[in-house]
Coordinates of C-alpha atoms in Angstrom, one line a residue:
Chain A
X1 CA 106.6 85.3 70.6
X2 CA 110.1 86.0 72.4
X3 CA 111.9 82.7 73.6
X4 CA 111.1 83.4 77.0
X5 CA 107.5 83.2 76.5
X6 CA 106.5 79.5 76.2
X7 CA 103.5 77.8 74.6
X8 CA 101.9 77.4 78.0
X9 CA 102.3 81.1 79.7
X10 CA 101.0 82.1 76.4
X11 CA 97.9 80.0 76.0
X12 CA 97.4 80.9 79.8
X13 CA 97.8 84.8 78.8
X14 CA 95.2 84.4 76.0
X15 CA 92.6 82.3 78.4
X16 CA 93.1 85.0 80.9
X17 CA 91.7 87.8 78.3
X18 CA 88.4 85.6 77.7
X19 CA 85.3 85.8 79.5
X20 CA 84.1 82.4 80.0
X21 CA 80.4 81.5 81.3
X22 CA 80.0 80.7 84.9
X23 CA 80.8 77.1 85.5
X24 CA 78.3 76.8 88.0
X25 CA 77.3 73.6 90.0
X26 CA 79.4 71.3 87.6
X27 CA 80.7 69.2 90.5
X28 CA 76.8 68.4 92.0
X29 CA 75.7 68.0 88.5
X30 CA 78.8 65.8 87.4
X31 CA 78.0 63.7 90.9
X32 CA 74.3 63.0 89.9
X33 CA 75.4 62.4 86.3
X34 CA 77.8 59.8 88.0
X35 CA 75.2 57.8 90.2
X36 CA 73.2 57.4 87.1
X37 CA 75.9 56.0 85.4
X38 CA 76.7 53.6 88.3
X39 CA 73.2 52.6 88.8
X40 CA 73.2 51.7 84.8
X41 CA 76.3 49.9 84.9
X42 CA 74.9 47.8 88.0
X43 CA 72.2 46.9 86.1
X44 CA 73.9 46.0 82.9
X45 CA 76.6 43.9 84.8
X46 CA 74.2 41.4 86.5
X47 CA 72.6 41.1 83.1
X48 CA 75.3 40.9 80.5
X49 CA 77.9 38.5 82.5
X50 CA 76.8 35.2 81.3
X51 CA 76.3 36.7 77.7
X52 CA 79.8 38.1 77.5
X53 CA 81.5 34.5 78.5
X54 CA 79.6 32.9 75.7
X55 CA 80.4 35.6 73.0
X56 CA 84.1 35.2 73.8
X57 CA 84.2 31.5 73.4
X58 CA 82.0 31.3 70.2
X59 CA 84.5 34.3 68.8
X60 CA 87.6 31.8 70.0
X61 CA 86.2 29.0 68.1
X62 CA 85.2 30.9 64.7
X63 CA 88.6 32.9 64.2
X64 CA 90.7 30.0 65.2
X65 CA 90.1 28.7 62.0
X66 CA 90.9 31.5 60.0
X67 CA 94.9 31.3 60.8
X68 CA 95.0 28.2 62.5
X69 CA 98.4 26.2 63.2
X70 CA 100.6 26.2 59.6
X71 CA 98.4 28.8 58.9
X72 CA 101.1 30.6 57.1
X73 CA 104.9 30.8 55.9
X74 CA 107.3 32.0 58.4
X75 CA 109.0 35.3 57.8
X76 CA 112.5 34.9 57.0
X77 CA 115.7 36.9 58.8
X78 CA 116.5 39.1 55.8
X79 CA 119.3 41.3 56.1
X80 CA 118.3 45.1 57.1
X81 CA 117.0 46.7 53.8
X82 CA 116.7 43.2 52.0
X83 CA 114.3 44.0 49.0
X84 CA 110.9 42.2 49.9
X85 CA 108.8 40.7 46.9
X86 CA 107.0 43.3 45.0
X87 CA 103.5 41.5 44.1
X88 CA 100.6 43.0 46.1
X89 CA 98.7 39.8 45.9
X90 CA 99.8 36.5 47.3
X91 CA 99.5 33.2 48.2
X92 CA 101.7 32.7 51.2
X93 CA 105.0 33.1 49.3
X94 CA 107.6 31.3 51.3
X95 CA 110.7 33.2 51.8
X96 CA 114.2 32.4 50.9
X97 CA 115.5 31.4 54.2
X98 CA 112.5 30.2 56.3
X99 CA 112.8 30.1 60.4
X100 CA 111.0 27.6 62.3
X101 CA 107.6 29.0 62.8
X102 CA 106.9 29.7 66.9
X103 CA 104.0 28.1 68.8
X104 CA 101.1 29.8 67.5
X105 CA 99.3 31.6 70.3
X106 CA 95.3 31.7 70.7
X107 CA 93.6 34.0 68.2
X108 CA 92.6 37.6 69.6
X109 CA 89.5 36.4 71.8
X110 CA 91.7 34.7 74.3
X111 CA 92.8 38.0 75.6
X112 CA 92.3 37.5 79.2
X113 CA 88.7 38.9 80.2
X114 CA 89.3 41.5 83.4
X115 CA 87.7 39.9 86.4
X116 CA 84.2 40.8 87.1
X117 CA 85.5 42.2 90.4
X118 CA 85.7 45.7 89.4
X119 CA 88.0 46.7 92.1
X120 CA 90.7 45.5 90.5
X121 CA 92.7 47.5 87.8
X122 CA 90.6 48.1 84.3
X123 CA 93.8 46.8 82.2
X124 CA 95.0 43.0 82.3
X125 CA 98.7 43.1 82.5
X126 CA 99.7 40.0 80.7
X127 CA 103.3 38.5 79.7
X128 CA 105.5 38.6 76.4
X129 CA 105.7 34.7 74.9
X130 CA 108.8 32.9 75.5
X131 CA 108.6 32.3 71.8
X132 CA 109.1 35.7 71.0
X133 CA 113.0 36.4 69.6
X134 CA 114.9 39.8 69.3
X135 CA 115.1 40.4 65.5
X136 CA 117.6 39.3 63.7
X137 CA 121.2 41.0 63.8
X138 CA 121.0 44.1 61.3
X139 CA 123.0 43.6 58.0
X140 CA 124.0 46.2 55.0
X141 CA 122.1 48.2 52.8
X142 CA 124.0 48.7 49.4
X143 CA 122.3 52.0 48.7
X144 CA 120.4 53.4 51.7
X145 CA 117.5 55.7 51.0
X146 CA 115.0 57.3 53.4
X147 CA 112.1 55.3 53.8
X148 CA 108.9 56.9 52.8
X149 CA 105.0 55.6 53.0
X150 CA 105.0 53.8 49.9
X151 CA 108.2 51.9 51.5
X152 CA 106.1 50.9 54.6
X153 CA 103.0 49.4 52.6
X154 CA 105.1 47.6 50.5
X155 CA 107.3 46.0 53.3
X156 CA 103.8 45.6 55.4
X157 CA 102.1 43.7 52.6
X158 CA 105.4 41.5 52.1
X159 CA 105.2 40.8 55.9
X160 CA 101.4 40.2 55.6
X161 CA 101.8 37.9 52.9
X162 CA 104.0 35.8 54.4
X163 CA 102.1 35.6 57.9
X164 CA 98.6 35.0 56.3
X165 CA 96.9 32.5 54.1
X166 CA 97.2 34.9 51.2
X167 CA 95.6 38.2 50.3
X168 CA 96.0 41.9 48.7
X169 CA 96.4 45.3 49.8
X170 CA 94.2 48.3 48.8
X171 CA 93.2 51.8 50.3
X172 CA 96.8 52.8 50.8
X173 CA 97.8 55.9 52.7
X174 CA 100.8 57.3 54.3
X175 CA 103.4 59.7 55.1
X176 CA 107.0 60.3 56.2
X177 CA 109.4 62.9 57.6
X178 CA 113.1 62.3 56.5
X179 CA 114.8 60.7 59.5
X180 CA 112.1 60.5 61.8
X181 CA 108.8 58.7 60.8
X182 CA 107.6 56.9 57.9
X183 CA 103.9 55.4 58.1
X184 CA 101.5 53.5 56.4
X185 CA 97.8 52.1 56.8
X186 CA 96.0 49.7 54.5
X187 CA 93.3 47.3 54.1
X188 CA 94.4 43.6 53.7
X189 CA 91.9 41.7 52.1
X190 CA 92.0 37.6 52.8
X191 CA 89.8 35.0 51.8
X192 CA 88.0 35.2 55.1
X193 CA 87.7 38.6 55.6
X194 CA 89.6 42.0 56.0
X195 CA 91.7 44.0 58.5
X196 CA 92.8 47.4 58.3
X197 CA 96.3 47.8 59.6
X198 CA 98.8 50.3 60.1
X199 CA 103.0 50.1 60.3
X200 CA 105.2 52.7 61.6
X201 CA 108.8 53.2 61.7
X202 CA 110.5 55.9 63.5
X203 CA 113.6 57.6 65.5
X204 CA 113.0 55.9 69.3
X205 CA 115.4 58.4 70.4
X206 CA 114.3 61.5 69.1
X207 CA 112.6 62.3 72.4
X208 CA 115.5 61.2 74.2
X209 CA 113.6 58.9 76.7
X210 CA 113.6 55.5 77.3
X211 CA 111.2 52.9 75.7
X212 CA 108.2 52.1 77.9
X213 CA 109.0 48.8 78.9
X214 CA 106.1 48.5 81.3
X215 CA 102.3 48.8 81.5
X216 CA 100.6 51.6 82.8
X217 CA 97.4 50.2 84.5
X218 CA 95.9 54.0 85.1
X219 CA 95.1 54.1 81.6
X220 CA 91.8 52.4 79.9
X221 CA 92.7 49.6 77.8
X222 CA 91.6 45.8 77.9
X223 CA 95.2 44.2 78.0
X224 CA 98.7 45.0 78.1
X225 CA 101.9 43.5 78.2
X226 CA 105.7 44.4 78.0
X227 CA 109.0 43.1 78.3
X228 CA 112.6 43.7 77.1
X229 CA 114.1 41.3 75.1
X230 CA 117.7 39.4 75.8
X231 CA 119.4 41.9 72.6
X232 CA 117.4 44.9 74.7
X233 CA 114.8 45.3 72.5
X234 CA 111.5 46.6 74.4
X235 CA 108.1 45.1 73.3
X236 CA 104.7 46.0 74.0
X237 CA 101.3 44.5 73.1
X238 CA 98.4 46.4 73.6
X239 CA 94.7 45.3 73.1
X240 CA 91.9 48.1 73.1
X241 CA 88.2 47.9 72.2
X242 CA 86.3 51.1 71.5
X243 CA 88.8 52.5 68.8
X244 CA 87.7 53.4 65.4
X245 CA 89.6 52.2 62.3
X246 CA 90.7 55.2 59.9
X247 CA 87.8 56.1 57.7
X248 CA 85.4 53.9 59.3
X249 CA 82.6 54.9 61.8
X250 CA 82.3 51.2 63.2
X251 CA 83.6 50.7 66.9
X252 CA 85.8 47.6 66.8
X253 CA 88.6 45.9 68.4
X254 CA 92.4 47.1 67.9
X255 CA 95.7 45.6 68.6
X256 CA 99.0 47.4 68.9
X257 CA 102.1 45.7 69.2
X258 CA 105.6 47.8 69.2
X259 CA 109.0 47.1 69.3
X260 CA 112.0 49.6 69.8
X261 CA 115.4 47.7 69.0
X262 CA 118.8 48.6 70.3
X263 CA 119.3 50.7 67.1
X264 CA 116.7 52.8 68.2
X265 CA 114.4 52.0 65.8
X266 CA 111.0 52.0 66.8
X267 CA 108.2 49.9 64.9
X268 CA 104.9 49.5 65.9
X269 CA 102.1 47.9 64.1
X270 CA 98.1 48.3 64.6
X271 CA 95.2 46.8 63.3
X272 CA 91.5 47.0 63.5
X273 CA 89.5 44.2 63.0
X274 CA 87.5 41.7 64.7
X275 CA 90.7 40.1 65.5
X276 CA 91.7 37.8 62.4
X277 CA 95.5 38.4 63.3
X278 CA 97.1 37.0 66.4
X279 CA 99.5 39.1 68.5
X280 CA 102.3 36.4 67.1
X281 CA 101.4 37.4 63.9
X282 CA 101.7 41.1 64.3
X283 CA 104.8 40.5 66.5
X284 CA 106.2 38.6 62.9
X285 CA 105.7 41.5 61.4
X286 CA 107.4 44.2 63.4
X287 CA 110.3 42.0 64.6
X288 CA 110.9 41.7 60.5
X289 CA 114.7 43.3 60.6
X290 CA 114.4 44.9 57.4
X291 CA 112.2 47.8 59.1
X292 CA 114.2 50.9 59.3
X293 CA 114.1 54.6 58.5
X294 CA 116.3 53.4 55.6
X295 CA 115.9 51.0 52.9
X296 CA 117.5 49.8 50.0
X297 CA 117.3 52.4 47.1
X298 CA 115.9 50.0 44.4
X299 CA 113.2 48.6 47.0
X300 CA 112.1 52.3 47.7
X301 CA 111.9 53.2 44.2
X302 CA 110.0 50.1 43.3
X303 CA 107.4 50.9 46.2
X304 CA 106.9 54.2 44.7
X305 CA 106.0 52.9 41.3
X306 CA 103.6 50.1 42.5
X307 CA 102.1 51.8 45.8
X308 CA 99.3 54.1 44.9
X309 CA 98.0 56.4 47.7
X310 CA 94.5 56.0 48.4
X311 CA 92.8 59.4 47.6
X312 CA 89.5 59.4 49.4
X313 CA 86.5 61.2 48.4
Chain B
X1 CA 74.7 46.5 109.2
X2 CA 75.8 45.9 105.1
X3 CA 73.5 48.8 104.4
X4 CA 74.9 51.5 106.8
X5 CA 78.7 50.3 105.7
X6 CA 77.6 51.1 101.8
X7 CA 76.3 54.1 102.9
X8 CA 79.3 55.4 104.9
X9 CA 81.4 54.1 101.4
X10 CA 79.1 56.5 99.5
X11 CA 79.4 59.3 101.6
X12 CA 83.4 59.4 101.6
X13 CA 83.4 58.8 98.2
X14 CA 80.6 61.4 97.4
X15 CA 83.1 63.9 99.4
X16 CA 86.3 62.8 97.6
X17 CA 84.8 63.2 94.6
X18 CA 83.3 66.6 95.3
X19 CA 86.5 67.8 96.4
X20 CA 88.4 66.8 93.5
X21 CA 85.6 68.3 90.9
X22 CA 85.6 71.6 92.6
X23 CA 89.4 71.9 92.6
X24 CA 90.0 70.7 89.1
X25 CA 87.0 71.5 87.1
X26 CA 88.1 74.7 85.8
X27 CA 91.3 73.4 84.5
X28 CA 89.8 70.6 83.0
X29 CA 87.2 72.8 81.3
X30 CA 89.6 75.0 80.2
X31 CA 91.6 72.3 78.6
X32 CA 88.1 71.2 77.1
X33 CA 88.2 74.6 75.9
X34 CA 91.3 74.6 74.2
X35 CA 90.5 71.4 72.0
X36 CA 86.8 72.2 71.0
X37 CA 87.1 76.2 71.2
X38 CA 83.7 76.5 72.5
X39 CA 82.7 77.1 76.7
X40 CA 79.5 75.3 76.6
X41 CA 80.5 72.3 74.8
X42 CA 83.8 72.4 76.9
X43 CA 81.7 72.4 80.1
X44 CA 79.5 69.3 78.6
X45 CA 82.7 67.5 77.9
X46 CA 84.0 68.2 81.7
X47 CA 81.0 67.2 83.1
X48 CA 80.6 64.0 81.2
X49 CA 84.5 63.2 81.9
X50 CA 83.7 63.9 85.8
X51 CA 80.4 61.9 85.8
X52 CA 82.4 59.1 84.5
X53 CA 85.4 59.7 87.0
X54 CA 82.6 59.2 89.8
X55 CA 81.1 56.0 88.2
X56 CA 84.8 54.5 88.4
X57 CA 85.9 56.1 91.7
X58 CA 86.5 52.9 93.7
X59 CA 89.2 51.7 91.3
X60 CA 90.9 55.2 90.2
X61 CA 91.0 56.7 93.5
X62 CA 94.2 56.4 95.6
X63 CA 96.6 55.5 92.8
X64 CA 97.1 59.2 91.7
X65 CA 95.4 58.4 88.6
X66 CA 92.2 60.4 88.9
X67 CA 93.5 63.3 87.0
X68 CA 94.9 60.9 84.4
X69 CA 91.8 59.4 84.0
X70 CA 89.9 62.2 83.8
X71 CA 92.0 64.0 81.2
X72 CA 91.7 60.8 79.3
X73 CA 88.0 61.2 79.1
X74 CA 87.9 64.4 78.2
X75 CA 90.2 63.6 75.0
X76 CA 88.7 60.7 73.7
X77 CA 84.7 62.0 74.3
X78 CA 86.1 65.1 72.3
X79 CA 87.4 63.1 69.6
X80 CA 84.1 60.9 69.5
X81 CA 82.1 63.7 69.3
X82 CA 84.2 65.2 66.0
X83 CA 83.9 62.0 64.6
X84 CA 80.6 61.6 64.9
X85 CA 80.1 65.5 63.6
X86 CA 82.5 64.8 60.7
X87 CA 79.7 62.8 58.7
X88 CA 78.4 66.3 58.0
X89 CA 81.4 68.8 58.5
X90 CA 84.1 66.4 57.2
X91 CA 86.9 68.1 58.9
X92 CA 90.5 67.7 56.9
X93 CA 93.4 66.2 58.4
X94 CA 95.3 69.1 56.2
X95 CA 95.1 72.9 56.9
X96 CA 92.7 74.9 54.6
X97 CA 94.6 76.3 51.6
X98 CA 93.8 79.7 52.7
X99 CA 95.2 79.3 56.2
X100 CA 98.8 78.9 54.8
X101 CA 98.6 80.9 51.7
X102 CA 100.8 84.4 51.4
X103 CA 103.4 84.0 54.5
X104 CA 103.9 87.8 55.0
X105 CA 100.2 88.4 54.6
X106 CA 99.1 86.1 56.7
X107 CA 101.7 87.1 59.7
X108 CA 100.1 90.3 59.4
X109 CA 97.1 88.9 60.7
X110 CA 98.7 87.9 64.0
X111 CA 96.4 85.0 64.8
X112 CA 96.1 84.2 68.2
X113 CA 97.3 81.0 69.4
X114 CA 93.9 80.0 70.3
X115 CA 92.7 80.7 67.0
X116 CA 95.6 79.0 65.3
X117 CA 95.0 76.1 67.5
X118 CA 91.3 75.6 66.0
X119 CA 92.7 75.3 62.7
X120 CA 94.4 72.2 63.3
X121 CA 93.0 68.9 62.8
X122 CA 91.3 67.5 66.0
X123 CA 93.7 65.1 66.6
X124 CA 96.9 67.2 66.3
X125 CA 94.8 69.6 68.4
X126 CA 94.5 66.9 71.1
X127 CA 98.2 66.0 70.6
X128 CA 99.4 69.8 71.3
X129 CA 97.1 70.4 74.2
X130 CA 98.1 67.2 75.6
X131 CA 102.2 67.6 75.1
X132 CA 102.4 71.2 75.7
X133 CA 99.5 72.5 77.6
X134 CA 98.9 69.4 79.7
X135 CA 102.5 69.0 79.8
X136 CA 102.2 65.2 78.9
X137 CA 105.0 62.8 77.8
X138 CA 105.0 61.2 74.5
X139 CA 104.2 57.7 76.2
X140 CA 101.1 59.7 78.2
X141 CA 99.9 61.1 75.0
X142 CA 100.2 58.0 73.0
X143 CA 98.4 56.2 75.9
X144 CA 95.3 58.8 75.9
X145 CA 95.1 59.0 72.1
X146 CA 95.4 55.2 71.5
X147 CA 98.5 56.2 69.1
X148 CA 101.9 55.0 68.9
X149 CA 104.3 57.3 70.3
X150 CA 106.1 57.7 66.5
X151 CA 102.2 59.0 65.9
X152 CA 102.3 61.3 68.2
X153 CA 105.7 62.9 67.6
X154 CA 105.0 62.9 64.1
X155 CA 101.7 64.8 64.7
X156 CA 103.4 66.8 67.2
X157 CA 105.8 67.9 64.8
X158 CA 103.5 68.6 62.0
X159 CA 101.4 70.5 64.2
X160 CA 103.8 72.8 65.7
X161 CA 105.1 73.2 61.8
X162 CA 101.5 74.1 60.8
X163 CA 101.2 76.9 64.0
X164 CA 104.4 78.4 63.1
X165 CA 103.4 78.9 59.0
X166 CA 99.8 80.4 60.9
X167 CA 101.1 82.6 63.3
X168 CA 104.1 83.5 61.2
X169 CA 106.4 83.7 63.7
X170 CA 108.8 81.6 66.0
X171 CA 106.9 79.6 68.5
X172 CA 108.5 78.3 71.5
X173 CA 107.5 75.0 73.4

């Protein structure tokens, strides 16, 4: 391929050389199928409205007990790269320099339900809680080393230990691209259930674009909130349903909280579950100032030893 | 009176939708084909997406979101089908060994870009198609695929690296 020939042009050329079957009456067929979908939606909408409200209320009650007020120790504002605790099972170990716990927000099911009037946008646009403060100022790394998947898993476990009521990590997977991205996914098992959770740290300036500080209502999601914090960090929250946890065929909720800091580090965490982790708890994870594309060398070495990647069959 | 109003609304909707579908169906089918590699399956994906767009027309029409909505349905439906198929086919997120072995020999085979695309995992293929065929931003791609921006960037880099190895040549995007 010559430098003048773009990916797009080359695809165009190759497609032009194919002989696809006639597209036929696809517009008419789609219209007829769309009418059937609409009829079904109307029928289900009338029958399902009452049941949905009851279901959300029951879920809120059930999940409220899992992480009720005072459910876990707060996250300490450690310096960038400060080594987290190493154990993979914990009982809500307190951090050396705890900060006051923000007021807990309701559990996941409190997500605003889209109004029944379907002429409104598909996505409910919310606001970032005032209790969400910017991450603590950066610190000093004595031995800066590229963050890898195991380090992300280790730090995620440490954060989970501090926000939850104790648990253990398993089924790790992860990868990294030096200076660009490091990510990990794991299962966090607590006495009350488990979540599949991913964390990722990346260079938010790699594509030269400003972070997305506004929600786009055209895209289908249940709930979205975004804001720029006082230090310039951009935060976004998204709730979706119908997504799949990695390795699972079960459709479930997923919640993503992402922050892009002024130093361009972009950290996001996504959990798939029926909602035992609140947005507040996920924000505590992403706002941990220890996240970075470089971490302390001793921490990375330790993580590489203790985190065993999962090899699914 | 109300029945007549509804009838007029539906007539307008049908006309607007049909104009959109006729204008965009061919491009949508090509996008679907790039992901699934099969024209008949691409036709099905396109029809499903258009039908869902018709059902949601009242809320997606008028804010320029129809194209984005339909594209999103095509991609998500494709990935959903892949997940259902995966119980049998077990696609890997990594390229098959024979696809990468023997760099010079591989270059001599001169794979077409379309054939090389088919060797990517479904998710990476979707990222490449959205980013470089549909010319979507990282943010838009992330929203469609329900991925983080960083995951999109990482998948994009890896997919391009895989394509370069498969094609045995430079790849300009």
